[in-house]
PDB file of C-alpha atoms in Angstrom:
ATOM      1  CA  MET A   1       5.887 -22.301  -2.171  1.00  0.00           C
ATOM      2  CA  ILE A   2       3.750 -19.317  -1.100  1.00  0.00           C
ATOM      3  CA  ASP A   3       0.948 -18.178  -3.422  1.00  0.00           C
ATOM      4  CA  PRO A   4       1.092 -14.438  -2.622  1.00  0.00           C
ATOM      5  CA  VAL A   5      -2.198 -13.816  -4.371  1.00  0.00           C
ATOM      6  CA  ARG A   6      -4.194 -15.406  -1.548  1.00  0.00           C
ATOM      7  CA  LEU A   7      -5.015 -14.198   1.953  1.00  0.00           C
ATOM      8  CA  ASP A   8      -4.524 -17.654   3.455  1.00  0.00           C
ATOM      9  CA  ALA A   9      -0.943 -17.765   2.160  1.00  0.00           C
ATOM     10  CA  VAL A  10       0.256 -14.445   3.579  1.00  0.00           C
ATOM     11  CA  ALA A  11      -1.880 -13.479   6.611  1.00  0.00           C
ATOM     12  CA  ARG A  12       0.356 -14.930   9.342  1.00  0.00           C
ATOM     13  CA  ILE A  13       3.532 -13.544   7.775  1.00  0.00           C
ATOM     14  CA  LEU A  14       2.047 -10.036   7.534  1.00  0.00           C
ATOM     15  CA  LEU A  15       0.953 -10.199  11.168  1.00  0.00           C
ATOM     16  CA  LYS A  16       4.451 -11.314  12.223  1.00  0.00           C
ATOM     17  CA  ASN A  17       5.918  -8.414  10.227  1.00  0.00           C
ATOM     18  CA  ARG A  18       3.477  -5.961  11.923  1.00  0.00           C
ATOM     19  CA  TYR A  19       1.402  -4.925   8.887  1.00  0.00           C
ATOM     20  CA  PRO A  20      -2.292  -4.219   9.542  1.00  0.00           C
ATOM     21  CA  PHE A  21      -4.125  -5.959   6.722  1.00  0.00           C
ATOM     22  CA  LEU A  22      -7.593  -6.822   5.472  1.00  0.00           C
ATOM     23  CA  PRO A  23      -9.176  -9.133   2.901  1.00  0.00           C
ATOM     24  CA  VAL A  24      -9.659  -7.659  -0.578  1.00  0.00           C
ATOM     25  CA  LEU A  25     -12.184  -9.051  -3.030  1.00  0.00           C
ATOM     26  CA  PRO A  26     -10.608 -11.266  -5.713  1.00  0.00           C
ATOM     27  CA  ASN A  27      -9.649  -9.355  -8.883  1.00  0.00           C
ATOM     28  CA  SER A  28     -10.653  -6.116  -7.175  1.00  0.00           C
ATOM     29  CA  LYS A  29      -9.415  -3.265  -5.006  1.00  0.00           C
ATOM     30  CA  GLY A  30     -12.482  -3.339  -2.760  1.00  0.00           C
ATOM     31  CA  THR A  31     -13.166  -4.956   0.599  1.00  0.00           C
ATOM     32  CA  ARG A  32     -16.276  -6.277   2.300  1.00  0.00           C
ATOM     33  CA  GLU A  33     -14.817  -5.556   5.728  1.00  0.00           C
ATOM     34  CA  PRO A  34     -17.262  -2.905   7.046  1.00  0.00           C
ATOM     35  CA  ARG A  35     -15.106  -1.532   9.869  1.00  0.00           C
ATOM     36  CA  TRP A  36     -11.716  -1.729   8.216  1.00  0.00           C
ATOM     37  CA  THR A  37     -10.650   1.775   9.293  1.00  0.00           C
ATOM     38  CA  ARG A  38     -10.211   0.519  12.862  1.00  0.00           C
ATOM     39  CA  LEU A  39      -7.120  -1.233  11.496  1.00  0.00           C
ATOM     40  CA  CYS A  40      -5.474   2.166  10.926  1.00  0.00           C
ATOM     41  CA  ASN A  41      -4.572   2.065  14.619  1.00  0.00           C
ATOM     42  CA  SER A  42      -4.230  -1.634  15.420  1.00  0.00           C
ATOM     43  CA  LEU A  43      -3.287  -4.978  13.988  1.00  0.00           C
ATOM     44  CA  PRO A  44      -6.128  -7.404  13.273  1.00  0.00           C
ATOM     45  CA  ASN A  45      -6.873  -9.685  16.210  1.00  0.00           C
ATOM     46  CA  ASN A  46      -6.732 -13.473  16.034  1.00  0.00           C
ATOM     47  CA  GLU A  47     -10.534 -13.751  15.955  1.00  0.00           C
ATOM     48  CA  ALA A  48     -10.772 -11.530  12.869  1.00  0.00           C
ATOM     49  CA  ILE A  49      -7.910 -13.339  11.144  1.00  0.00           C
ATOM     50  CA  GLU A  50      -9.464 -16.759  11.791  1.00  0.00           C
ATOM     51  CA  HIS A  51     -12.795 -15.514  10.449  1.00  0.00           C
ATOM     52  CA  TRP A  52     -11.135 -14.113   7.312  1.00  0.00           C
ATOM     53  CA  LEU A  53      -9.101 -17.282   6.724  1.00  0.00           C
ATOM     54  CA  HIS A  54     -12.254 -19.398   6.967  1.00  0.00           C
ATOM     55  CA  ALA A  55     -14.591 -17.077   5.026  1.00  0.00           C
ATOM     56  CA  PHE A  56     -12.210 -15.518   2.468  1.00  0.00           C
ATOM     57  CA  PRO A  57      -9.152 -17.775   1.944  1.00  0.00           C
ATOM     58  CA  ASN A  58      -8.853 -16.933  -1.765  1.00  0.00           C
ATOM     59  CA  TYR A  59      -9.237 -13.161  -1.324  1.00  0.00           C
ATOM     60  CA  GLY A  60      -6.402 -10.756  -1.982  1.00  0.00           C
ATOM     61  CA  VAL A  61      -4.793  -8.675   0.758  1.00  0.00           C
ATOM     62  CA  GLY A  62      -4.785  -4.953   1.422  1.00  0.00           C
ATOM     63  CA  ILE A  63      -2.358  -3.219   3.763  1.00  0.00           C
ATOM     64  CA  VAL A  64      -3.947  -0.562   5.931  1.00  0.00           C
ATOM     65  CA  CYS A  65      -2.138   2.770   6.263  1.00  0.00           C
ATOM     66  CA  GLY A  66      -1.962   4.573   9.578  1.00  0.00           C
ATOM     67  CA  PRO A  67       0.209   5.844  12.406  1.00  0.00           C
ATOM     68  CA  ILE A  68       1.161   2.338  13.615  1.00  0.00           C
ATOM     69  CA  SER A  69       2.255   1.130  10.209  1.00  0.00           C
ATOM     70  CA  VAL A  70       2.832   2.608   6.774  1.00  0.00           C
ATOM     71  CA  VAL A  71       2.162   5.399   4.327  1.00  0.00           C
ATOM     72  CA  GLY A  72       1.967   4.546   0.648  1.00  0.00           C
ATOM     73  CA  ILE A  73       3.152   6.911  -2.053  1.00  0.00           C
ATOM     74  CA  ASP A  74       1.129   5.821  -5.079  1.00  0.00           C
ATOM     75  CA  ILE A  75       2.416   7.142  -8.403  1.00  0.00           C
ATOM     76  CA  ASP A  76      -0.482   6.833 -10.809  1.00  0.00           C
ATOM     77  CA  SER A  77       1.063   7.945 -14.087  1.00  0.00           C
ATOM     78  CA  ALA A  78       0.755   5.902 -17.283  1.00  0.00           C
ATOM     79  CA  ASP A  79       3.719   7.777 -18.776  1.00  0.00           C
ATOM     80  CA  PRO A  80       6.977   5.875 -18.025  1.00  0.00           C
ATOM     81  CA  VAL A  81       9.167   8.996 -18.068  1.00  0.00           C
ATOM     82  CA  GLU A  82       6.806  10.888 -15.774  1.00  0.00           C
ATOM     83  CA  ALA A  83       6.454   7.934 -13.389  1.00  0.00           C
ATOM     84  CA  THR A  84      10.247   7.478 -13.215  1.00  0.00           C
ATOM     85  CA  THR A  85      10.763  11.208 -12.630  1.00  0.00           C
ATOM     86  CA  ILE A  86       8.226  11.252  -9.802  1.00  0.00           C
ATOM     87  CA  GLU A  87       9.694   8.105  -8.254  1.00  0.00           C
ATOM     88  CA  ALA A  88      13.167   9.679  -8.298  1.00  0.00           C
ATOM     89  CA  LEU A  89      11.806  12.781  -6.549  1.00  0.00           C
ATOM     90  CA  VAL A  90      10.137  10.614  -3.876  1.00  0.00           C
ATOM     91  CA  THR A  91      13.217   8.461  -3.239  1.00  0.00           C
ATOM     92  CA  THR A  92      15.470  11.527  -3.144  1.00  0.00           C
ATOM     93  CA  ASN A  93      13.265  12.940  -0.377  1.00  0.00           C
ATOM     94  CA  LEU A  94      12.366   9.763   1.537  1.00  0.00           C
ATOM     95  CA  GLY A  95      14.889   7.100   0.528  1.00  0.00           C
ATOM     96  CA  LYS A  96      14.707   3.854  -1.424  1.00  0.00           C
ATOM     97  CA  THR A  97      12.133   1.340  -0.232  1.00  0.00           C
ATOM     98  CA  ILE A  98      10.092  -1.665  -1.276  1.00  0.00           C
ATOM     99  CA  ARG A  99       7.877  -0.971  -4.280  1.00  0.00           C
ATOM    100  CA  ARG A 100       4.707  -2.556  -5.599  1.00  0.00           C
ATOM    101  CA  VAL A 101       3.590  -2.647  -9.230  1.00  0.00           C
ATOM    102  CA  GLY A 102       0.089  -3.489 -10.373  1.00  0.00           C
ATOM    103  CA  ARG A 103      -0.063  -1.882 -13.805  1.00  0.00           C
ATOM    104  CA  SER A 104       3.319  -0.626 -14.939  1.00  0.00           C
ATOM    105  CA  PRO A 105       4.641   2.063 -14.986  1.00  0.00           C
ATOM    106  CA  ARG A 106       2.337   2.962 -12.070  1.00  0.00           C
ATOM    107  CA  ILE A 107       4.104   2.133  -8.822  1.00  0.00           C
ATOM    108  CA  LEU A 108       3.576   2.372  -5.062  1.00  0.00           C
ATOM    109  CA  LEU A 109       6.384   3.059  -2.575  1.00  0.00           C
ATOM    110  CA  CYS A 110       5.921   1.943   1.028  1.00  0.00           C
ATOM    111  CA  TYR A 111       7.362   3.804   4.068  1.00  0.00           C
ATOM    112  CA  ARG A 112       7.095   3.301   7.831  1.00  0.00           C
ATOM    113  CA  VAL A 113       5.217   6.093   9.594  1.00  0.00           C
ATOM    114  CA  ASN A 114       7.419   7.815  12.169  1.00  0.00           C
ATOM    115  CA  GLY A 115       5.378   9.933  14.559  1.00  0.00           C
ATOM    116  CA  ALA A 116       1.971  11.489  14.084  1.00  0.00           C
ATOM    117  CA  ALA A 117      -0.606  10.297  11.582  1.00  0.00           C
ATOM    118  CA  ILE A 118      -0.080  11.281   7.961  1.00  0.00           C
ATOM    119  CA  ARG A 119      -3.186  12.501   6.201  1.00  0.00           C
ATOM    120  CA  LYS A 120      -4.233  11.169   2.829  1.00  0.00           C
ATOM    121  CA  ARG A 121      -4.327  13.480  -0.182  1.00  0.00           C
ATOM    122  CA  LYS A 122      -3.748  13.727  -3.922  1.00  0.00           C
ATOM    123  CA  ILE A 123      -1.196  15.943  -5.655  1.00  0.00           C
ATOM    124  CA  GLY A 124      -1.475  15.595  -9.419  1.00  0.00           C
ATOM    125  CA  LYS A 125      -0.773  11.965 -10.240  1.00  0.00           C
ATOM    126  CA  VAL A 126       0.469  11.087  -6.756  1.00  0.00           C
ATOM    127  CA  ASP A 127      -1.777   9.746  -4.021  1.00  0.00           C
ATOM    128  CA  ILE A 128      -0.477   9.972  -0.470  1.00  0.00           C
ATOM    129  CA  LEU A 129      -2.129   6.965   1.160  1.00  0.00           C
ATOM    130  CA  GLY A 130      -2.128   8.042   4.786  1.00  0.00           C
ATOM    131  CA  THR A 131      -4.440   7.250   7.681  1.00  0.00           C
ATOM    132  CA  GLY A 132      -7.822   6.088   6.426  1.00  0.00           C
ATOM    133  CA  SER A 133      -6.407   4.456   3.279  1.00  0.00           C
ATOM    134  CA  TYR A 134      -5.327   1.014   2.228  1.00  0.00           C
ATOM    135  CA  PHE A 135      -3.646  -0.419  -0.844  1.00  0.00           C
ATOM    136  CA  VAL A 136      -3.770  -3.850  -2.409  1.00  0.00           C
ATOM    137  CA  ALA A 137      -0.532  -5.613  -1.565  1.00  0.00           C
ATOM    138  CA  PHE A 138      -1.275  -9.124  -2.788  1.00  0.00           C
ATOM    139  CA  GLY A 139      -3.858 -10.312  -5.245  1.00  0.00           C
ATOM    140  CA  THR A 140      -4.716 -10.007  -8.898  1.00  0.00           C
ATOM    141  CA  HIS A 141      -4.891  -6.561 -10.474  1.00  0.00           C
ATOM    142  CA  PRO A 142      -8.420  -6.003 -11.826  1.00  0.00           C
ATOM    143  CA  ASP A 143      -7.227  -4.486 -15.139  1.00  0.00           C
ATOM    144  CA  THR A 144      -4.166  -6.579 -16.006  1.00  0.00           C
ATOM    145  CA  ARG A 145      -5.460  -9.835 -14.435  1.00  0.00           C
ATOM    146  CA  GLN A 146      -1.868 -10.399 -13.280  1.00  0.00           C
ATOM    147  CA  PRO A 147      -0.585 -10.668  -9.703  1.00  0.00           C
ATOM    148  CA  TYR A 148       0.723  -7.513  -8.046  1.00  0.00           C
ATOM    149  CA  GLN A 149       4.543  -7.622  -8.029  1.00  0.00           C
ATOM    150  CA  TRP A 150       6.975  -6.356  -5.400  1.00  0.00           C
ATOM    151  CA  ILE A 151      10.435  -4.979  -6.198  1.00  0.00           C
ATOM    152  CA  ASP A 152      13.396  -4.803  -3.806  1.00  0.00           C
ATOM    153  CA  GLY A 153      11.578  -6.832  -1.160  1.00  0.00           C
ATOM    154  CA  SER A 154       7.981  -7.108  -0.027  1.00  0.00           C
ATOM    155  CA  PRO A 155       5.979  -6.988   3.194  1.00  0.00           C
ATOM    156  CA  LEU A 156       6.530 -10.751   3.395  1.00  0.00           C
ATOM    157  CA  ASP A 157      10.278 -10.346   3.904  1.00  0.00           C
ATOM    158  CA  THR A 158      10.480  -6.753   5.171  1.00  0.00           C
ATOM    159  CA  PRO A 159       9.026  -6.048   8.629  1.00  0.00           C
ATOM    160  CA  VAL A 160       7.477  -2.600   9.081  1.00  0.00           C
ATOM    161  CA  THR A 161      10.360  -1.747  11.426  1.00  0.00           C
ATOM    162  CA  ASP A 162      12.865  -2.288   8.586  1.00  0.00           C
ATOM    163  CA  LEU A 163      11.215   0.154   6.172  1.00  0.00           C
ATOM    164  CA  PRO A 164      12.667   3.641   5.746  1.00  0.00           C
ATOM    165  CA  SER A 165      10.647   6.044   7.864  1.00  0.00           C
ATOM    166  CA  ALA A 166       8.662   9.101   6.885  1.00  0.00           C
ATOM    167  CA  ASN A 167       7.068  11.637   9.190  1.00  0.00           C
ATOM    168  CA  ALA A 168       4.343  14.200   8.597  1.00  0.00           C
ATOM    169  CA  GLU A 169       6.852  17.015   8.048  1.00  0.00           C
ATOM    170  CA  GLN A 170       8.729  15.042   5.381  1.00  0.00           C
ATOM    171  CA  ILE A 171       5.467  14.205   3.620  1.00  0.00           C
ATOM    172  CA  GLU A 172       4.418  17.879   3.730  1.00  0.00           C
ATOM    173  CA  ALA A 173       7.755  18.884   2.163  1.00  0.00           C
ATOM    174  CA  LEU A 174       7.370  16.187  -0.488  1.00  0.00           C
ATOM    175  CA  CYS A 175       3.848  17.390  -1.280  1.00  0.00           C
ATOM    176  CA  ALA A 176       5.063  20.983  -1.613  1.00  0.00           C
ATOM    177  CA  GLU A 177       7.811  19.882  -3.982  1.00  0.00           C
ATOM    178  CA  LEU A 178       5.363  17.764  -6.022  1.00  0.00           C
ATOM    179  CA  ALA A 179       2.957  20.702  -6.254  1.00  0.00           C
ATOM    180  CA  ALA A 180       5.786  23.011  -7.369  1.00  0.00           C
ATOM    181  CA  LYS A 181       6.683  20.588 -10.171  1.00  0.00           C
ATOM    182  CA  GLN A 182       3.389  21.021 -12.001  1.00  0.00           C
ATOM    183  CA  GLY A 183       5.350  21.001 -15.254  1.00  0.00           C
ATOM    184  CA  PHE A 184       5.382  17.211 -15.054  1.00  0.00           C
ATOM    185  CA  LEU A 185       2.332  16.633 -12.895  1.00  0.00           C
ATOM    186  CA  VAL A 186      -1.210  17.079 -14.141  1.00  0.00           C
ATOM    187  CA  PRO A 187      -3.128  19.352 -11.757  1.00  0.00           C
ATOM    188  CA  GLU A 188      -6.091  17.873  -9.905  1.00  0.00           C
ATOM    189  CA  LYS A 189      -9.447  18.377 -11.563  1.00  0.00           C
TER     190      LYS A 189
END
């Protein structure tokens, strides 16, 4: 049985499924990988993976966002009604996809990038995790001390190519709609 909390359990599967990934400190969202942003445009090479597996086997795993892989739509609302409303707006615009939960009702939706790079930004309680971002996919959430959970599939059984796609124009339209719905989104400070 796979222990999806550990890098050594999932690294080869993520590579096969074409997800750029990096080691994440245990019980954390941080990484010690100094040049991780290079993974926005390429998969990790075998030398890096072997080093990580030897040096950090019990680390968690982050998935790197960028034009060759994914964009994450991270709904960071502690209010269940608000989080569900935002999720419905996202799936209406971009389609249903695999979802990751670290601290419910907060949820991240994962889409394949189709076309040009998607820039990262924040609209109220929604983070668009575009190029230059990563999210923890596997590991232990630092606040709950529980493993991150995937719903309706995960990167371990869903290759990047099988994810619903999103392009920069769709993300721009989604952001405009999110910004227009300030009645349920808290404006940025």
